[in-house]
Amino acid sequence: MGGFEGHLFPGLSFFFYGLYHAQLFSRASICNYPVQYPPTRPWRKGRWAKLQQIYYIGLLKIMGACILVAQELHNIPGEFVLITKLFHQRNFVYHKEWQHLTLYMTFFLSGCVDVVSQNLLPQRCVALEQGAQALALFVCLPLMVSHIQDTEGVELQAHILLIQAMFLLTVVMTAELWAPNMPQVWVMKALLYMVVGSWLMHLGFMLFKPISGYKWMDDDKNDIMFVTTFFCWHVTFAAILMIWIYGFSFMWYYYIC
């Protein structure tokens, strides 16, 4: 996730996915659904009826992963290879780019699992979808830890906070495999997805396009301390947004629908 776009686009993907899960939780809790994910509806006949019944979340995951891969490959100068041989030595090259592509491919596979489970299987397999999501995060976490090896100062602190949020999200996703129908898990999953997404977008602006016009200084302790403060504001913002989504959903399902 190098460069401004490499932080902005994945951040948007995580954030909107968190909004999607916040809406699922709100609907399930307000309408007293025993499960968060509704079962697959029987297919109705008709050309347009089937299009209306398709679950598009998996297709959006696949499309988003493909866009991120294309953006990553477009920004690579020269020939994209894994190993280069110079002076009879073997050298691995583009290590961060390969990490990015590995991460994007796991979310691509998660999207493929969603499409198969939601639209092709006779009965939706939610456990399979959740397992694919957890696998993607299990791959993402060690890649992010390795990603900070050559960083320092503001960038290092910002990525440590990102890893903290992703670790908690991985724990929540793992817990959901054994407790899939616990509303507390649904809330934390939606909240952490939004925190990771909004913080990734903030990282893009902070490191590459500061809104103030002044570059963040790695040797300034005040800048490093305010990185943590901003992260806490993101957590608070996500919590307030969760409350707003629940309140809007309550008004929608009780008074409008």
PDB file of C-alpha atoms in Angstrom:
ATOM      1  CA  MET A   1       0.000   0.000   0.000  1.00  0.00           C
ATOM      2  CA  GLY A   2       2.591   2.463  -1.102  1.00  0.00           C
ATOM      3  CA  GLY A   3       1.837   6.046  -2.016  1.00  0.00           C
ATOM      4  CA  PHE A   4      -1.262   8.118  -1.441  1.00  0.00           C
ATOM      5  CA  GLU A   5      -3.585   5.993  -3.586  1.00  0.00           C
ATOM      6  CA  GLY A   6      -2.197   2.817  -2.016  1.00  0.00           C
ATOM      7  CA  HIS A   7      -3.511   3.962   1.358  1.00  0.00           C
ATOM      8  CA  LEU A   8      -6.674   5.745   0.202  1.00  0.00           C
ATOM      9  CA  PHE A   9      -8.282   2.968  -1.871  1.00  0.00           C
ATOM     10  CA  PRO A  10      -7.763   0.106   0.642  1.00  0.00           C
ATOM     11  CA  GLY A  11      -8.919   2.463   3.396  1.00  0.00           C
ATOM     12  CA  LEU A  12     -12.129   3.210   1.529  1.00  0.00           C
ATOM     13  CA  SER A  13     -12.685  -0.526   1.001  1.00  0.00           C
ATOM     14  CA  PHE A  14     -12.267  -1.336   4.705  1.00  0.00           C
ATOM     15  CA  PHE A  15     -14.391   1.643   5.773  1.00  0.00           C
ATOM     16  CA  PHE A  16     -17.353   0.899   3.499  1.00  0.00           C
ATOM     17  CA  TYR A  17     -17.182  -2.777   4.449  1.00  0.00           C
ATOM     18  CA  GLY A  18     -17.434  -1.673   8.078  1.00  0.00           C
ATOM     19  CA  LEU A  19     -20.475   0.452   7.215  1.00  0.00           C
ATOM     20  CA  TYR A  20     -22.024  -2.592   5.556  1.00  0.00           C
ATOM     21  CA  HIS A  21     -21.562  -4.688   8.699  1.00  0.00           C
ATOM     22  CA  ALA A  22     -22.870  -1.852  10.884  1.00  0.00           C
ATOM     23  CA  GLN A  23     -26.062  -1.868   8.805  1.00  0.00           C
ATOM     24  CA  LEU A  24     -26.322  -5.671   9.102  1.00  0.00           C
ATOM     25  CA  PHE A  25     -25.967  -5.493  12.886  1.00  0.00           C
ATOM     26  CA  SER A  26     -28.530  -2.696  13.185  1.00  0.00           C
ATOM     27  CA  ARG A  27     -31.087  -4.561  11.092  1.00  0.00           C
ATOM     28  CA  ALA A  28     -30.549  -7.845  12.940  1.00  0.00           C
ATOM     29  CA  SER A  29     -30.866  -6.268  16.374  1.00  0.00           C
ATOM     30  CA  ILE A  30     -33.848  -4.013  15.588  1.00  0.00           C
ATOM     31  CA  CYS A  31     -35.820  -6.684  13.728  1.00  0.00           C
ATOM     32  CA  ASN A  32     -34.879  -9.401  16.287  1.00  0.00           C
ATOM     33  CA  TYR A  33     -33.155 -11.599  13.718  1.00  0.00           C
ATOM     34  CA  PRO A  34     -31.404 -14.591  15.360  1.00  0.00           C
ATOM     35  CA  VAL A  35     -28.548 -14.399  12.831  1.00  0.00           C
ATOM     36  CA  GLN A  36     -26.727 -11.485  11.268  1.00  0.00           C
ATOM     37  CA  TYR A  37     -26.735 -12.819   7.715  1.00  0.00           C
ATOM     38  CA  PRO A  38     -30.121 -13.589   6.135  1.00  0.00           C
ATOM     39  CA  PRO A  39     -30.454 -17.006   4.475  1.00  0.00           C
ATOM     40  CA  THR A  40     -30.293 -17.270   0.718  1.00  0.00           C
ATOM     41  CA  ARG A  41     -33.665 -16.488  -0.849  1.00  0.00           C
ATOM     42  CA  PRO A  42     -35.194 -18.974  -3.306  1.00  0.00           C
ATOM     43  CA  TRP A  43     -34.701 -17.827  -6.883  1.00  0.00           C
ATOM     44  CA  ARG A  44     -37.724 -16.276  -8.523  1.00  0.00           C
ATOM     45  CA  LYS A  45     -38.375 -16.682 -12.192  1.00  0.00           C
ATOM     46  CA  GLY A  46     -37.883 -13.843 -14.597  1.00  0.00           C
ATOM     47  CA  ARG A  47     -34.954 -12.102 -16.273  1.00  0.00           C
ATOM     48  CA  TRP A  48     -34.776  -9.119 -13.919  1.00  0.00           C
ATOM     49  CA  ALA A  49     -35.943 -10.921 -10.780  1.00  0.00           C
ATOM     50  CA  LYS A  50     -32.706 -12.897 -10.535  1.00  0.00           C
ATOM     51  CA  LEU A  51     -30.593  -9.760 -10.921  1.00  0.00           C
ATOM     52  CA  GLN A  52     -32.452  -8.182  -8.016  1.00  0.00           C
ATOM     53  CA  GLN A  53     -31.737 -11.199  -5.804  1.00  0.00           C
ATOM     54  CA  ILE A  54     -27.975 -11.355  -6.435  1.00  0.00           C
ATOM     55  CA  TYR A  55     -25.745 -10.521  -3.447  1.00  0.00           C
ATOM     56  CA  TYR A  56     -23.220  -8.014  -4.760  1.00  0.00           C
ATOM     57  CA  ILE A  57     -20.842  -7.725  -1.789  1.00  0.00           C
ATOM     58  CA  GLY A  58     -18.587 -10.515  -3.064  1.00  0.00           C
ATOM     59  CA  LEU A  59     -18.496  -9.022  -6.559  1.00  0.00           C
ATOM     60  CA  LEU A  60     -17.517  -5.664  -5.066  1.00  0.00           C
ATOM     61  CA  LYS A  61     -14.682  -7.340  -3.162  1.00  0.00           C
ATOM     62  CA  ILE A  62     -13.407  -8.930  -6.363  1.00  0.00           C
ATOM     63  CA  MET A  63     -13.656  -5.688  -8.309  1.00  0.00           C
ATOM     64  CA  GLY A  64     -11.924  -3.724  -5.537  1.00  0.00           C
ATOM     65  CA  ALA A  65      -9.063  -6.232  -5.341  1.00  0.00           C
ATOM     66  CA  CYS A  66      -8.593  -6.107  -9.119  1.00  0.00           C
ATOM     67  CA  ILE A  67      -8.492  -2.292  -9.072  1.00  0.00           C
ATOM     68  CA  LEU A  68      -5.893  -2.322  -6.287  1.00  0.00           C
ATOM     69  CA  VAL A  69      -3.746  -4.859  -8.152  1.00  0.00           C
ATOM     70  CA  ALA A  70      -3.924  -2.778 -11.339  1.00  0.00           C
ATOM     71  CA  GLN A  71      -2.995   0.365  -9.403  1.00  0.00           C
ATOM     72  CA  GLU A  72      -0.044  -1.414  -7.764  1.00  0.00           C
ATOM     73  CA  LEU A  73       1.295  -2.782 -11.052  1.00  0.00           C
ATOM     74  CA  HIS A  74       0.873   0.609 -12.731  1.00  0.00           C
ATOM     75  CA  ASN A  75       3.142   2.287 -10.170  1.00  0.00           C
ATOM     76  CA  ILE A  76       5.991  -0.209 -10.515  1.00  0.00           C
ATOM     77  CA  PRO A  77       8.924   1.216 -12.528  1.00  0.00           C
ATOM     78  CA  GLY A  78      10.555  -1.177 -14.934  1.00  0.00           C
ATOM     79  CA  GLU A  79      10.064  -4.929 -15.161  1.00  0.00           C
ATOM     80  CA  PHE A  80       8.118  -6.535 -12.341  1.00  0.00           C
ATOM     81  CA  VAL A  81      10.028  -9.641 -11.250  1.00  0.00           C
ATOM     82  CA  LEU A  82      10.556 -11.572  -8.021  1.00  0.00           C
ATOM     83  CA  ILE A  83      14.295 -12.237  -8.272  1.00  0.00           C
ATOM     84  CA  THR A  84      17.048 -10.408 -10.101  1.00  0.00           C
ATOM     85  CA  LYS A  85      20.551 -11.743 -10.701  1.00  0.00           C
ATOM     86  CA  LEU A  86      23.349  -9.190 -10.622  1.00  0.00           C
ATOM     87  CA  PHE A  87      27.026 -10.116 -10.413  1.00  0.00           C
ATOM     88  CA  HIS A  88      26.111 -13.788  -9.948  1.00  0.00           C
ATOM     89  CA  GLN A  89      24.032 -12.988  -6.845  1.00  0.00           C
ATOM     90  CA  ARG A  90      20.390 -13.667  -6.152  1.00  0.00           C
ATOM     91  CA  ASN A  91      18.417 -10.645  -4.918  1.00  0.00           C
ATOM     92  CA  PHE A  92      14.727 -10.412  -4.076  1.00  0.00           C
ATOM     93  CA  VAL A  93      13.244  -7.185  -5.422  1.00  0.00           C
ATOM     94  CA  TYR A  94       9.985  -5.223  -4.981  1.00  0.00           C
ATOM     95  CA  HIS A  95       9.444  -6.761  -1.559  1.00  0.00           C
ATOM     96  CA  LYS A  96       6.732  -4.293  -0.524  1.00  0.00           C
ATOM     97  CA  GLU A  97       4.923  -4.588  -3.849  1.00  0.00           C
ATOM     98  CA  TRP A  98       4.833  -8.371  -3.516  1.00  0.00           C
ATOM     99  CA  GLN A  99       3.446  -7.971  -0.011  1.00  0.00           C
ATOM    100  CA  HIS A 100       0.715  -5.688  -1.324  1.00  0.00           C
ATOM    101  CA  LEU A 101      -0.226  -8.121  -4.097  1.00  0.00           C
ATOM    102  CA  THR A 102      -0.322 -11.028  -1.645  1.00  0.00           C
ATOM    103  CA  LEU A 103      -2.671  -9.032   0.571  1.00  0.00           C
ATOM    104  CA  TYR A 104      -4.942  -8.072  -2.323  1.00  0.00           C
ATOM    105  CA  MET A 105      -5.147 -11.659  -3.556  1.00  0.00           C
ATOM    106  CA  THR A 106      -6.382 -12.893  -0.175  1.00  0.00           C
ATOM    107  CA  PHE A 107      -9.262 -10.413  -0.302  1.00  0.00           C
ATOM    108  CA  PHE A 108      -9.880 -11.427  -3.922  1.00  0.00           C
ATOM    109  CA  LEU A 109     -10.248 -15.043  -2.747  1.00  0.00           C
ATOM    110  CA  SER A 110     -12.563 -13.883   0.049  1.00  0.00           C
ATOM    111  CA  GLY A 111     -14.736 -12.197  -2.580  1.00  0.00           C
ATOM    112  CA  CYS A 112     -14.803 -15.390  -4.667  1.00  0.00           C
ATOM    113  CA  VAL A 113     -15.911 -17.374  -1.604  1.00  0.00           C
ATOM    114  CA  ASP A 114     -18.681 -14.833  -0.950  1.00  0.00           C
ATOM    115  CA  VAL A 115     -19.942 -15.084  -4.532  1.00  0.00           C
ATOM    116  CA  VAL A 116     -20.005 -18.887  -4.455  1.00  0.00           C
ATOM    117  CA  SER A 117     -21.639 -19.083  -1.013  1.00  0.00           C
ATOM    118  CA  GLN A 118     -24.238 -16.359  -1.549  1.00  0.00           C
ATOM    119  CA  ASN A 119     -25.211 -16.907  -5.178  1.00  0.00           C
ATOM    120  CA  LEU A 120     -24.226 -20.408  -6.317  1.00  0.00           C
ATOM    121  CA  LEU A 121     -24.621 -22.833  -3.418  1.00  0.00           C
ATOM    122  CA  PRO A 122     -28.157 -24.123  -2.731  1.00  0.00           C
ATOM    123  CA  GLN A 123     -27.758 -22.998   0.910  1.00  0.00           C
ATOM    124  CA  ARG A 124     -25.615 -20.105   2.066  1.00  0.00           C
ATOM    125  CA  CYS A 125     -22.517 -21.210   4.044  1.00  0.00           C
ATOM    126  CA  VAL A 126     -21.795 -18.294   6.373  1.00  0.00           C
ATOM    127  CA  ALA A 127     -19.026 -20.189   8.196  1.00  0.00           C
ATOM    128  CA  LEU A 128     -17.133 -20.505   4.898  1.00  0.00           C
ATOM    129  CA  GLU A 129     -17.419 -16.752   4.265  1.00  0.00           C
ATOM    130  CA  GLN A 130     -16.258 -15.902   7.780  1.00  0.00           C
ATOM    131  CA  GLY A 131     -13.365 -18.337   7.488  1.00  0.00           C
ATOM    132  CA  ALA A 132     -12.203 -16.677   4.260  1.00  0.00           C
ATOM    133  CA  GLN A 133     -12.369 -13.238   5.914  1.00  0.00           C
ATOM    134  CA  ALA A 134     -10.394 -14.478   8.923  1.00  0.00           C
ATOM    135  CA  LEU A 135      -7.794 -16.060   6.617  1.00  0.00           C
ATOM    136  CA  ALA A 136      -7.336 -12.761   4.768  1.00  0.00           C
ATOM    137  CA  LEU A 137      -6.696 -10.968   8.065  1.00  0.00           C
ATOM    138  CA  PHE A 138      -4.329 -13.701   9.269  1.00  0.00           C
ATOM    139  CA  VAL A 139      -2.277 -13.093   6.112  1.00  0.00           C
ATOM    140  CA  CYS A 140      -2.554  -9.310   6.411  1.00  0.00           C
ATOM    141  CA  LEU A 141      -1.281  -9.103   9.994  1.00  0.00           C
ATOM    142  CA  PRO A 142       2.249 -10.591   9.537  1.00  0.00           C
ATOM    143  CA  LEU A 143       2.624  -8.672   6.286  1.00  0.00           C
ATOM    144  CA  MET A 144       1.911  -5.408   8.115  1.00  0.00           C
ATOM    145  CA  VAL A 145       4.392  -6.309  10.868  1.00  0.00           C
ATOM    146  CA  SER A 146       7.059  -6.942   8.224  1.00  0.00           C
ATOM    147  CA  HIS A 147       6.047  -3.743   6.448  1.00  0.00           C
ATOM    148  CA  ILE A 148       7.404  -1.469   9.194  1.00  0.00           C
ATOM    149  CA  GLN A 149      10.957  -2.808   9.194  1.00  0.00           C
ATOM    150  CA  ASP A 150      12.436   0.262   7.451  1.00  0.00           C
ATOM    151  CA  THR A 151      10.139   2.949   8.896  1.00  0.00           C
ATOM    152  CA  GLU A 152      10.701   5.392  11.731  1.00  0.00           C
ATOM    153  CA  GLY A 153       9.193   8.322  13.537  1.00  0.00           C
ATOM    154  CA  VAL A 154       5.674   9.349  12.557  1.00  0.00           C
ATOM    155  CA  GLU A 155       5.251   6.614   9.943  1.00  0.00           C
ATOM    156  CA  LEU A 156       6.354   3.916  12.398  1.00  0.00           C
ATOM    157  CA  GLN A 157       3.984   5.110  15.118  1.00  0.00           C
ATOM    158  CA  ALA A 158       1.071   5.366  12.692  1.00  0.00           C
ATOM    159  CA  HIS A 159       1.636   1.849  11.379  1.00  0.00           C
ATOM    160  CA  ILE A 160       1.990   0.413  14.894  1.00  0.00           C
ATOM    161  CA  LEU A 161      -1.464   1.787  15.704  1.00  0.00           C
ATOM    162  CA  LEU A 162      -2.783   0.323  12.450  1.00  0.00           C
ATOM    163  CA  ILE A 163      -1.335  -3.081  13.366  1.00  0.00           C
ATOM    164  CA  GLN A 164      -2.972  -2.811  16.794  1.00  0.00           C
ATOM    165  CA  ALA A 165      -6.391  -2.266  15.199  1.00  0.00           C
ATOM    166  CA  MET A 166      -5.826  -5.070  12.685  1.00  0.00           C
ATOM    167  CA  PHE A 167      -4.742  -7.451  15.453  1.00  0.00           C
ATOM    168  CA  LEU A 168      -7.941  -6.757  17.381  1.00  0.00           C
ATOM    169  CA  LEU A 169      -9.965  -7.215  14.194  1.00  0.00           C
ATOM    170  CA  THR A 170      -8.243 -10.558  13.586  1.00  0.00           C
ATOM    171  CA  VAL A 171      -9.084 -11.665  17.137  1.00  0.00           C
ATOM    172  CA  VAL A 172     -12.722 -10.652  16.657  1.00  0.00           C
ATOM    173  CA  MET A 173     -12.966 -12.456  13.320  1.00  0.00           C
ATOM    174  CA  THR A 174     -11.464 -15.580  14.888  1.00  0.00           C
ATOM    175  CA  ALA A 175     -13.933 -15.404  17.777  1.00  0.00           C
ATOM    176  CA  GLU A 176     -16.791 -15.104  15.271  1.00  0.00           C
ATOM    177  CA  LEU A 177     -15.903 -18.533  13.855  1.00  0.00           C
ATOM    178  CA  TRP A 178     -16.855 -20.099  17.212  1.00  0.00           C
ATOM    179  CA  ALA A 179     -19.552 -17.598  18.228  1.00  0.00           C
ATOM    180  CA  PRO A 180     -21.158 -16.471  14.956  1.00  0.00           C
ATOM    181  CA  ASN A 181     -24.426 -15.258  16.498  1.00  0.00           C
ATOM    182  CA  MET A 182     -23.154 -12.958  19.248  1.00  0.00           C
ATOM    183  CA  PRO A 183     -24.191  -9.298  18.754  1.00  0.00           C
ATOM    184  CA  GLN A 184     -21.131  -8.117  20.710  1.00  0.00           C
ATOM    185  CA  VAL A 185     -18.878  -9.684  18.078  1.00  0.00           C
ATOM    186  CA  TRP A 186     -20.881  -8.063  15.276  1.00  0.00           C
ATOM    187  CA  VAL A 187     -20.498  -4.628  16.864  1.00  0.00           C
ATOM    188  CA  MET A 188     -16.753  -4.954  17.364  1.00  0.00           C
ATOM    189  CA  LYS A 189     -16.242  -6.263  13.841  1.00  0.00           C
ATOM    190  CA  ALA A 190     -18.069  -3.339  12.244  1.00  0.00           C
ATOM    191  CA  LEU A 191     -16.329  -0.827  14.532  1.00  0.00           C
ATOM    192  CA  LEU A 192     -12.821  -2.157  13.863  1.00  0.00           C
ATOM    193  CA  TYR A 193     -13.349  -2.379  10.111  1.00  0.00           C
ATOM    194  CA  MET A 194     -14.295   1.317  10.110  1.00  0.00           C
ATOM    195  CA  VAL A 195     -11.346   2.239  12.349  1.00  0.00           C
ATOM    196  CA  VAL A 196      -8.863   0.414  10.106  1.00  0.00           C
ATOM    197  CA  GLY A 197     -10.365   1.983   6.992  1.00  0.00           C
ATOM    198  CA  SER A 198     -10.513   5.567   8.266  1.00  0.00           C
ATOM    199  CA  TRP A 199      -7.010   5.321   9.744  1.00  0.00           C
ATOM    200  CA  LEU A 200      -5.582   3.994   6.470  1.00  0.00           C
ATOM    201  CA  MET A 201      -7.087   6.966   4.637  1.00  0.00           C
ATOM    202  CA  HIS A 202      -5.686   9.327   7.276  1.00  0.00           C
ATOM    203  CA  LEU A 203      -2.262   7.717   6.789  1.00  0.00           C
ATOM    204  CA  GLY A 204      -2.392   8.524   3.082  1.00  0.00           C
ATOM    205  CA  PHE A 205      -3.023  12.213   3.763  1.00  0.00           C
ATOM    206  CA  MET A 206      -0.637  12.397   6.711  1.00  0.00           C
ATOM    207  CA  LEU A 207       2.359  10.828   4.962  1.00  0.00           C
ATOM    208  CA  PHE A 208       1.901  11.992   1.377  1.00  0.00           C
ATOM    209  CA  LYS A 209      -0.582  14.892   1.189  1.00  0.00           C
ATOM    210  CA  PRO A 210      -0.759  16.723   4.534  1.00  0.00           C
ATOM    211  CA  ILE A 211      -3.932  18.813   4.663  1.00  0.00           C
ATOM    212  CA  SER A 212      -2.127  21.585   6.545  1.00  0.00           C
ATOM    213  CA  GLY A 213       0.561  21.772   3.852  1.00  0.00           C
ATOM    214  CA  TYR A 214       3.324  21.100   6.411  1.00  0.00           C
ATOM    215  CA  LYS A 215       5.178  17.798   6.451  1.00  0.00           C
ATOM    216  CA  TRP A 216       5.046  15.729   9.637  1.00  0.00           C
ATOM    217  CA  MET A 217       8.488  15.640  11.304  1.00  0.00           C
ATOM    218  CA  ASP A 218       9.940  12.319  12.467  1.00  0.00           C
ATOM    219  CA  ASP A 219      12.202  13.996  15.037  1.00  0.00           C
ATOM    220  CA  ASP A 220       9.390  16.029  16.624  1.00  0.00           C
ATOM    221  CA  LYS A 221       7.946  14.307  19.698  1.00  0.00           C
ATOM    222  CA  ASN A 222       4.819  16.469  19.527  1.00  0.00           C
ATOM    223  CA  ASP A 223       4.026  15.141  16.045  1.00  0.00           C
ATOM    224  CA  ILE A 224       4.509  11.542  17.178  1.00  0.00           C
ATOM    225  CA  MET A 225       2.284  12.075  20.237  1.00  0.00           C
ATOM    226  CA  PHE A 226      -0.452  13.679  18.154  1.00  0.00           C
ATOM    227  CA  VAL A 227      -0.481  10.654  15.841  1.00  0.00           C
ATOM    228  CA  THR A 228      -1.788   8.614  18.786  1.00  0.00           C
ATOM    229  CA  THR A 229      -4.292  11.356  19.636  1.00  0.00           C
ATOM    230  CA  PHE A 230      -5.641  11.368  16.099  1.00  0.00           C
ATOM    231  CA  PHE A 231      -5.986   7.579  16.193  1.00  0.00           C
ATOM    232  CA  CYS A 232      -8.081   7.836  19.366  1.00  0.00           C
ATOM    233  CA  TRP A 233     -10.273  10.390  17.594  1.00  0.00           C
ATOM    234  CA  HIS A 234     -10.783   7.891  14.770  1.00  0.00           C
ATOM    235  CA  VAL A 235     -11.952   5.267  17.276  1.00  0.00           C
ATOM    236  CA  THR A 236     -14.358   7.786  18.814  1.00  0.00           C
ATOM    237  CA  PHE A 237     -15.616   8.847  15.383  1.00  0.00           C
ATOM    238  CA  ALA A 238     -16.293   5.217  14.420  1.00  0.00           C
ATOM    239  CA  ALA A 239     -18.213   4.640  17.668  1.00  0.00           C
ATOM    240  CA  ILE A 240     -20.344   7.756  17.110  1.00  0.00           C
ATOM    241  CA  LEU A 241     -20.983   6.671  13.524  1.00  0.00           C
ATOM    242  CA  MET A 242     -22.126   3.250  14.765  1.00  0.00           C
ATOM    243  CA  ILE A 243     -24.613   4.927  17.098  1.00  0.00           C
ATOM    244  CA  TRP A 244     -25.890   7.167  14.287  1.00  0.00           C
ATOM    245  CA  ILE A 245     -26.341   4.190  11.937  1.00  0.00           C
ATOM    246  CA  TYR A 246     -28.267   2.314  14.616  1.00  0.00           C
ATOM    247  CA  GLY A 247     -30.497   5.331  15.285  1.00  0.00           C
ATOM    248  CA  PHE A 248     -31.179   5.891  11.596  1.00  0.00           C
ATOM    249  CA  SER A 249     -31.919   2.176  11.101  1.00  0.00           C
ATOM    250  CA  PHE A 250     -34.302   2.246  14.062  1.00  0.00           C
ATOM    251  CA  MET A 251     -36.226   5.141  12.528  1.00  0.00           C
ATOM    252  CA  TRP A 252     -36.210   3.429   9.112  1.00  0.00           C
ATOM    253  CA  TYR A 253     -37.454  -0.009  10.186  1.00  0.00           C
ATOM    254  CA  TYR A 254     -40.008   1.209  12.761  1.00  0.00           C
ATOM    255  CA  TYR A 255     -41.517   4.288  11.163  1.00  0.00           C
ATOM    256  CA  ILE A 256     -40.815   4.166   7.423  1.00  0.00           C
ATOM    257  CA  CYS A 257     -40.792   0.516   6.360  1.00  0.00           C
TER     258      CYS A 257
END
